[in-house]
């Protein structure tokens, strides 16, 4: 794609903590799940905006390892929403060049849902327009712990020497091993926390905390944040030349 010389590069990988669904619903006197359904519609809008903004990778935090602490009704409602979303969107995602991956621990998820996740990954594996990663039963510390377990197993089995372990080694064992690190992490709903999201991967990411509740987050706001990113200088700890 042609880029005029004055155009600063936008983010290639954007990760989003989609927060505020519950408050959005509450403000309308509706159950929390009403907010989650409205939030799911926003995911589609943001995915659609990605190609036009040069965003090749989009990662969204759909369910955290801590979210099991919510009421059983909310957890069950979210799981059912994920199943229905996958069933409803598979064809559209496939036909529109979106490659979907899931990160997180699948062990606690029900078999029906993991089967749908596997099928969606398989059905979209040849797509390359936008790489959408959905974090489901994901926690950054849990991911690092699971990665370390795999790494330790490789050491125990003699495939890896402890002296060869460096900063490049651990990322190869993370759920995100095939993804670049996020350039920009957005969190909605006014909370300025990273809540265990992509802890290792976001070491050098830019952060944007916006007040908008996720169901109100529009493609236009997403575009504004991506353009804003283009205006920043990232130095990775170095002094500018
Ligand atoms: C946070 O809002 C949101 C979640 C825990 C769930 C996110 C899920 C979606 C946006 C729906 C579907 C996603 C996909 C990929 C299909 P909250 O409930 O914590 O809101 P609150 O802070 O106002 O209570």
CSV table of C-alpha atoms and ligand atoms in Angstrom, one decimal:
chain,number,residue,atom,x,y,z
A,1,UNK,CA,0.0,0.0,0.0
A,2,UNK,CA,1.3,3.5,-0.9
A,3,UNK,CA,2.2,5.6,2.1
A,4,UNK,CA,2.9,9.3,1.6
A,5,UNK,CA,6.3,10.2,3.2
A,6,UNK,CA,4.7,12.3,6.0
A,7,UNK,CA,2.5,9.5,7.2
A,8,UNK,CA,3.8,8.0,10.5
A,9,UNK,CA,3.3,4.3,10.9
A,10,UNK,CA,0.2,3.1,12.8
A,11,UNK,CA,0.2,0.1,15.1
A,12,UNK,CA,0.5,-3.3,13.4
A,13,UNK,CA,-0.8,-5.2,16.5
A,14,UNK,CA,-3.5,-3.7,18.7
A,15,UNK,CA,-4.7,-5.5,21.8
A,16,UNK,CA,-7.9,-4.5,23.6
A,17,UNK,CA,-9.2,-5.0,27.1
A,18,UNK,CA,-12.9,-4.7,26.4
A,19,UNK,CA,-14.2,-3.4,29.7
A,20,UNK,CA,-17.5,-1.9,30.8
A,21,UNK,CA,-20.2,-4.2,29.4
A,22,UNK,CA,-21.8,-4.7,32.8
A,23,UNK,CA,-22.0,-1.0,33.7
A,24,UNK,CA,-23.3,-0.2,30.2
A,25,UNK,CA,-26.2,-2.7,30.8
A,26,UNK,CA,-26.8,-1.6,34.3
A,27,UNK,CA,-27.1,2.1,33.2
A,28,UNK,CA,-30.0,0.9,31.0
A,29,UNK,CA,-31.6,-1.2,33.7
A,30,UNK,CA,-30.8,-4.4,31.8
A,31,UNK,CA,-29.0,-7.6,32.9
A,32,UNK,CA,-25.2,-7.7,32.5
A,33,UNK,CA,-25.5,-10.2,29.7
A,34,UNK,CA,-27.3,-7.6,27.6
A,35,UNK,CA,-24.1,-5.6,27.8
A,36,UNK,CA,-21.9,-8.6,26.8
A,37,UNK,CA,-24.1,-9.1,23.7
A,38,UNK,CA,-23.8,-5.4,22.7
A,39,UNK,CA,-20.0,-5.8,23.3
A,40,UNK,CA,-19.8,-8.7,21.0
A,41,UNK,CA,-21.3,-6.6,18.2
A,42,UNK,CA,-18.5,-4.0,18.7
A,43,UNK,CA,-15.8,-6.7,18.2
A,44,UNK,CA,-17.1,-7.1,14.6
A,45,UNK,CA,-17.0,-3.4,14.0
A,46,UNK,CA,-13.4,-3.1,15.2
A,47,UNK,CA,-12.3,-6.1,13.2
A,48,UNK,CA,-13.8,-4.6,10.1
A,49,UNK,CA,-11.9,-1.4,10.6
A,50,UNK,CA,-8.5,-3.1,10.9
A,51,UNK,CA,-7.5,-3.5,7.2
A,52,UNK,CA,-8.1,0.2,6.4
A,53,UNK,CA,-5.9,1.2,9.3
A,54,UNK,CA,-3.1,-1.2,8.6
A,55,UNK,CA,-3.8,-3.2,11.7
A,56,UNK,CA,-2.7,-6.7,10.8
A,57,UNK,CA,-3.1,-8.3,14.3
A,58,UNK,CA,-6.0,-7.6,16.7
A,59,UNK,CA,-6.1,-9.4,20.1
A,60,UNK,CA,-9.2,-9.1,22.3
A,61,UNK,CA,-9.6,-10.1,26.0
A,62,UNK,CA,-12.9,-12.0,26.1
A,63,UNK,CA,-12.6,-14.0,29.3
A,64,UNK,CA,-9.9,-13.9,32.0
A,65,UNK,CA,-8.8,-16.6,34.4
A,66,UNK,CA,-10.3,-14.4,37.1
A,67,UNK,CA,-13.7,-14.2,35.4
A,68,UNK,CA,-14.8,-17.6,36.8
A,69,UNK,CA,-15.5,-15.7,40.1
A,70,UNK,CA,-18.5,-14.1,38.5
A,71,UNK,CA,-22.0,-15.6,39.2
A,72,UNK,CA,-22.6,-18.9,37.6
A,73,UNK,CA,-25.4,-17.4,35.5
A,74,UNK,CA,-23.0,-14.8,34.0
A,75,UNK,CA,-20.3,-17.3,33.3
A,76,UNK,CA,-22.7,-19.7,31.7
A,77,UNK,CA,-24.2,-16.8,29.7
A,78,UNK,CA,-20.8,-15.7,28.5
A,79,UNK,CA,-19.8,-19.3,27.5
A,80,UNK,CA,-23.1,-19.6,25.6
A,81,UNK,CA,-22.4,-16.2,23.9
A,82,UNK,CA,-19.0,-17.4,22.8
A,83,UNK,CA,-20.5,-20.6,21.3
A,84,UNK,CA,-23.2,-18.7,19.5
A,85,UNK,CA,-20.8,-16.1,18.3
A,86,UNK,CA,-18.5,-18.7,16.7
A,87,UNK,CA,-21.3,-20.5,15.1
A,88,UNK,CA,-22.8,-17.3,13.7
A,89,UNK,CA,-19.6,-15.6,12.5
A,90,UNK,CA,-17.5,-18.5,11.2
A,91,UNK,CA,-18.6,-18.1,7.5
A,92,UNK,CA,-18.2,-14.3,7.5
A,93,UNK,CA,-14.8,-14.5,9.1
A,94,UNK,CA,-13.7,-17.2,6.7
A,95,UNK,CA,-14.9,-15.3,3.6
A,96,UNK,CA,-13.4,-12.0,4.7
A,97,UNK,CA,-9.8,-13.1,5.2
A,98,UNK,CA,-9.8,-13.1,9.0
A,99,UNK,CA,-7.6,-15.7,10.6
A,100,UNK,CA,-8.8,-16.5,14.1
A,101,UNK,CA,-6.7,-18.0,16.9
A,102,UNK,CA,-7.5,-18.5,20.6
A,103,UNK,CA,-5.1,-18.1,23.5
A,104,UNK,CA,-5.6,-19.1,27.1
A,105,UNK,CA,-6.0,-22.4,28.9
A,106,UNK,CA,-8.6,-24.6,27.3
A,107,UNK,CA,-8.6,-27.2,30.0
A,108,UNK,CA,-11.4,-25.6,32.0
A,109,UNK,CA,-13.6,-24.8,29.0
A,110,UNK,CA,-16.4,-27.2,28.0
A,111,UNK,CA,-15.8,-29.7,25.2
A,112,UNK,CA,-18.5,-28.3,22.9
A,113,UNK,CA,-16.9,-24.8,23.0
A,114,UNK,CA,-13.3,-26.1,22.5
A,115,UNK,CA,-14.5,-28.1,19.5
A,116,UNK,CA,-16.0,-25.0,18.0
A,117,UNK,CA,-12.8,-23.1,18.7
A,118,UNK,CA,-10.7,-25.8,17.0
A,119,UNK,CA,-13.0,-25.8,13.9
A,120,UNK,CA,-12.9,-22.0,13.6
A,121,UNK,CA,-9.1,-22.0,13.8
A,122,UNK,CA,-8.9,-24.7,11.2
A,123,UNK,CA,-11.5,-23.1,8.9
A,124,UNK,CA,-9.7,-19.8,8.8
A,125,UNK,CA,-6.1,-21.0,8.9
A,126,UNK,CA,-5.3,-19.9,5.3
A,127,UNK,CA,-6.5,-16.4,5.8
A,128,UNK,CA,-4.1,-13.5,6.2
A,129,UNK,CA,-5.9,-10.2,5.9
A,130,UNK,CA,-6.3,-9.7,9.7
A,131,UNK,CA,-5.2,-12.1,12.5
A,132,UNK,CA,-7.8,-12.0,15.2
A,133,UNK,CA,-6.8,-13.5,18.5
A,134,UNK,CA,-9.4,-14.1,21.2
A,135,UNK,CA,-8.1,-14.5,24.7
A,136,UNK,CA,-10.4,-17.0,26.4
A,137,UNK,CA,-9.7,-18.2,29.9
A,138,UNK,CA,-6.5,-16.2,29.6
A,139,UNK,CA,-4.3,-14.8,32.3
A,140,UNK,CA,-0.8,-13.5,31.7
A,141,UNK,CA,0.7,-15.1,34.8
A,142,UNK,CA,-1.1,-18.4,34.0
A,143,UNK,CA,0.3,-18.3,30.5
A,144,UNK,CA,3.9,-17.7,31.8
A,145,UNK,CA,3.4,-20.6,34.3
A,146,UNK,CA,2.2,-22.9,31.6
A,147,UNK,CA,5.0,-21.9,29.3
A,148,UNK,CA,7.6,-22.4,32.0
A,149,UNK,CA,6.2,-25.9,32.6
A,150,UNK,CA,6.7,-26.8,28.9
A,151,UNK,CA,10.2,-25.2,29.0
A,152,UNK,CA,11.1,-27.2,32.1
A,153,UNK,CA,9.9,-30.4,30.5
A,154,UNK,CA,12.2,-29.7,27.5
A,155,UNK,CA,15.1,-29.2,29.8
A,156,UNK,CA,14.3,-32.4,31.7
A,157,UNK,CA,14.1,-34.3,28.5
A,158,UNK,CA,17.4,-32.9,27.3
A,159,UNK,CA,16.0,-30.8,24.4
A,160,UNK,CA,17.2,-27.6,25.9
A,161,UNK,CA,20.1,-26.6,28.1
A,162,UNK,CA,19.5,-24.2,31.0
A,163,UNK,CA,22.5,-22.1,30.0
A,164,UNK,CA,20.8,-21.5,26.6
A,165,UNK,CA,17.6,-20.0,28.1
A,166,UNK,CA,17.4,-16.2,27.4
A,167,UNK,CA,14.8,-13.6,26.6
A,168,UNK,CA,14.2,-15.2,23.2
A,169,UNK,CA,13.4,-18.6,24.7
A,170,UNK,CA,10.4,-18.1,26.9
A,171,UNK,CA,8.3,-16.4,24.1
A,172,UNK,CA,8.6,-19.5,22.0
A,173,UNK,CA,6.6,-21.3,24.7
A,174,UNK,CA,3.9,-18.7,25.2
A,175,UNK,CA,0.4,-19.1,23.7
A,176,UNK,CA,1.3,-16.1,21.5
A,177,UNK,CA,4.4,-17.6,20.1
A,178,UNK,CA,3.4,-17.0,16.4
A,179,UNK,CA,2.3,-13.4,17.1
A,180,UNK,CA,4.3,-10.1,17.2
A,181,UNK,CA,4.2,-8.2,20.5
A,182,UNK,CA,1.3,-5.7,20.7
A,183,UNK,CA,2.3,-2.1,19.7
A,184,UNK,CA,-0.8,-0.6,21.3
A,185,UNK,CA,-2.9,-1.8,24.2
A,186,UNK,CA,-6.3,-0.1,24.6
A,187,UNK,CA,-8.5,-0.5,27.7
A,188,UNK,CA,-12.0,0.9,27.8
A,189,UNK,CA,-14.2,2.0,30.7
A,190,UNK,CA,-11.9,4.3,32.5
A,191,UNK,CA,-9.9,1.8,34.4
A,192,UNK,CA,-6.1,2.2,34.2
A,193,UNK,CA,-5.0,-1.4,34.9
A,194,UNK,CA,-3.6,-4.1,32.7
A,195,UNK,CA,-5.4,-6.9,34.7
A,196,UNK,CA,-3.0,-9.7,33.8
A,197,UNK,CA,-3.3,-9.2,30.1
A,198,UNK,CA,-0.3,-10.0,27.8
A,199,UNK,CA,2.2,-9.3,30.7
A,200,UNK,CA,5.3,-10.5,28.9
A,201,UNK,CA,4.3,-9.3,25.5
A,202,UNK,CA,3.4,-5.7,26.4
A,203,UNK,CA,6.7,-4.8,27.9
A,204,UNK,CA,7.2,-2.0,25.3
A,205,UNK,CA,3.6,-1.4,24.2
A,206,UNK,CA,1.9,2.0,24.3
A,207,UNK,CA,-1.2,2.1,26.4
A,208,UNK,CA,-4.4,4.0,25.8
A,209,UNK,CA,-7.0,4.1,28.6
A,210,UNK,CA,-10.3,5.6,27.4
A,211,UNK,CA,-13.5,6.3,29.4
A,212,UNK,CA,-15.8,4.9,26.8
A,213,UNK,CA,-17.7,1.7,27.9
A,214,UNK,CA,-16.9,-1.1,25.5
A,215,UNK,CA,-20.4,-1.3,24.0
A,216,UNK,CA,-20.1,2.4,23.1
A,217,UNK,CA,-16.6,2.0,21.5
A,218,UNK,CA,-16.9,2.8,17.8
A,219,UNK,CA,-14.7,2.3,14.8
A,220,UNK,CA,-14.2,6.0,14.7
A,221,UNK,CA,-12.7,6.0,18.2
A,222,UNK,CA,-10.5,3.1,17.3
A,223,UNK,CA,-9.3,4.9,14.3
A,224,UNK,CA,-8.5,8.0,16.4
A,225,UNK,CA,-6.4,5.9,18.8
A,226,UNK,CA,-4.5,4.2,16.0
A,227,UNK,CA,-3.8,7.6,14.4
A,228,UNK,CA,-2.7,9.0,17.7
A,229,UNK,CA,-0.2,6.1,18.0
A,230,UNK,CA,1.4,7.1,14.7
A,231,UNK,CA,2.4,10.4,16.3
A,232,UNK,CA,4.4,8.9,19.1
A,233,UNK,CA,8.0,8.0,19.1
A,234,UNK,CA,8.9,4.7,20.6
A,235,UNK,CA,12.5,4.3,21.7
A,236,UNK,CA,12.6,1.0,23.5
A,237,UNK,CA,14.8,2.5,26.1
A,238,UNK,CA,17.3,3.9,23.7
A,239,UNK,CA,18.4,7.6,23.2
A,240,UNK,CA,17.2,9.1,19.9
A,241,UNK,CA,20.0,9.3,17.3
B,1,LIG,C1,-15.8,-6.8,30.6
B,1,LIG,O1,-16.9,-6.1,31.0
B,1,LIG,C2,-16.1,-7.8,29.6
B,1,LIG,C3,-16.0,-9.1,29.7
B,1,LIG,C4,-15.6,-9.9,30.8
B,1,LIG,C5,-16.4,-10.0,28.6
B,1,LIG,C6,-16.0,-9.5,27.2
B,1,LIG,C7,-16.8,-10.2,26.2
B,1,LIG,C8,-17.3,-9.6,25.1
B,1,LIG,C9,-17.1,-8.2,24.7
B,1,LIG,C10,-18.3,-10.3,24.3
B,1,LIG,C11,-17.8,-11.2,23.3
B,1,LIG,C12,-16.5,-11.2,22.8
B,1,LIG,C13,-16.2,-12.0,21.7
B,1,LIG,C14,-14.8,-12.1,21.2
B,1,LIG,C15,-17.2,-12.7,21.0
B,1,LIG,P1,-17.4,-6.2,32.5
B,1,LIG,O2,-18.4,-7.2,32.5
B,1,LIG,O3,-16.2,-6.4,33.4
B,1,LIG,O4,-18.0,-4.8,32.7
B,1,LIG,P2,-18.1,-4.0,34.1
B,1,LIG,O5,-16.6,-3.6,34.4
B,1,LIG,O6,-18.8,-2.7,33.7
B,1,LIG,O7,-18.8,-4.8,35.1
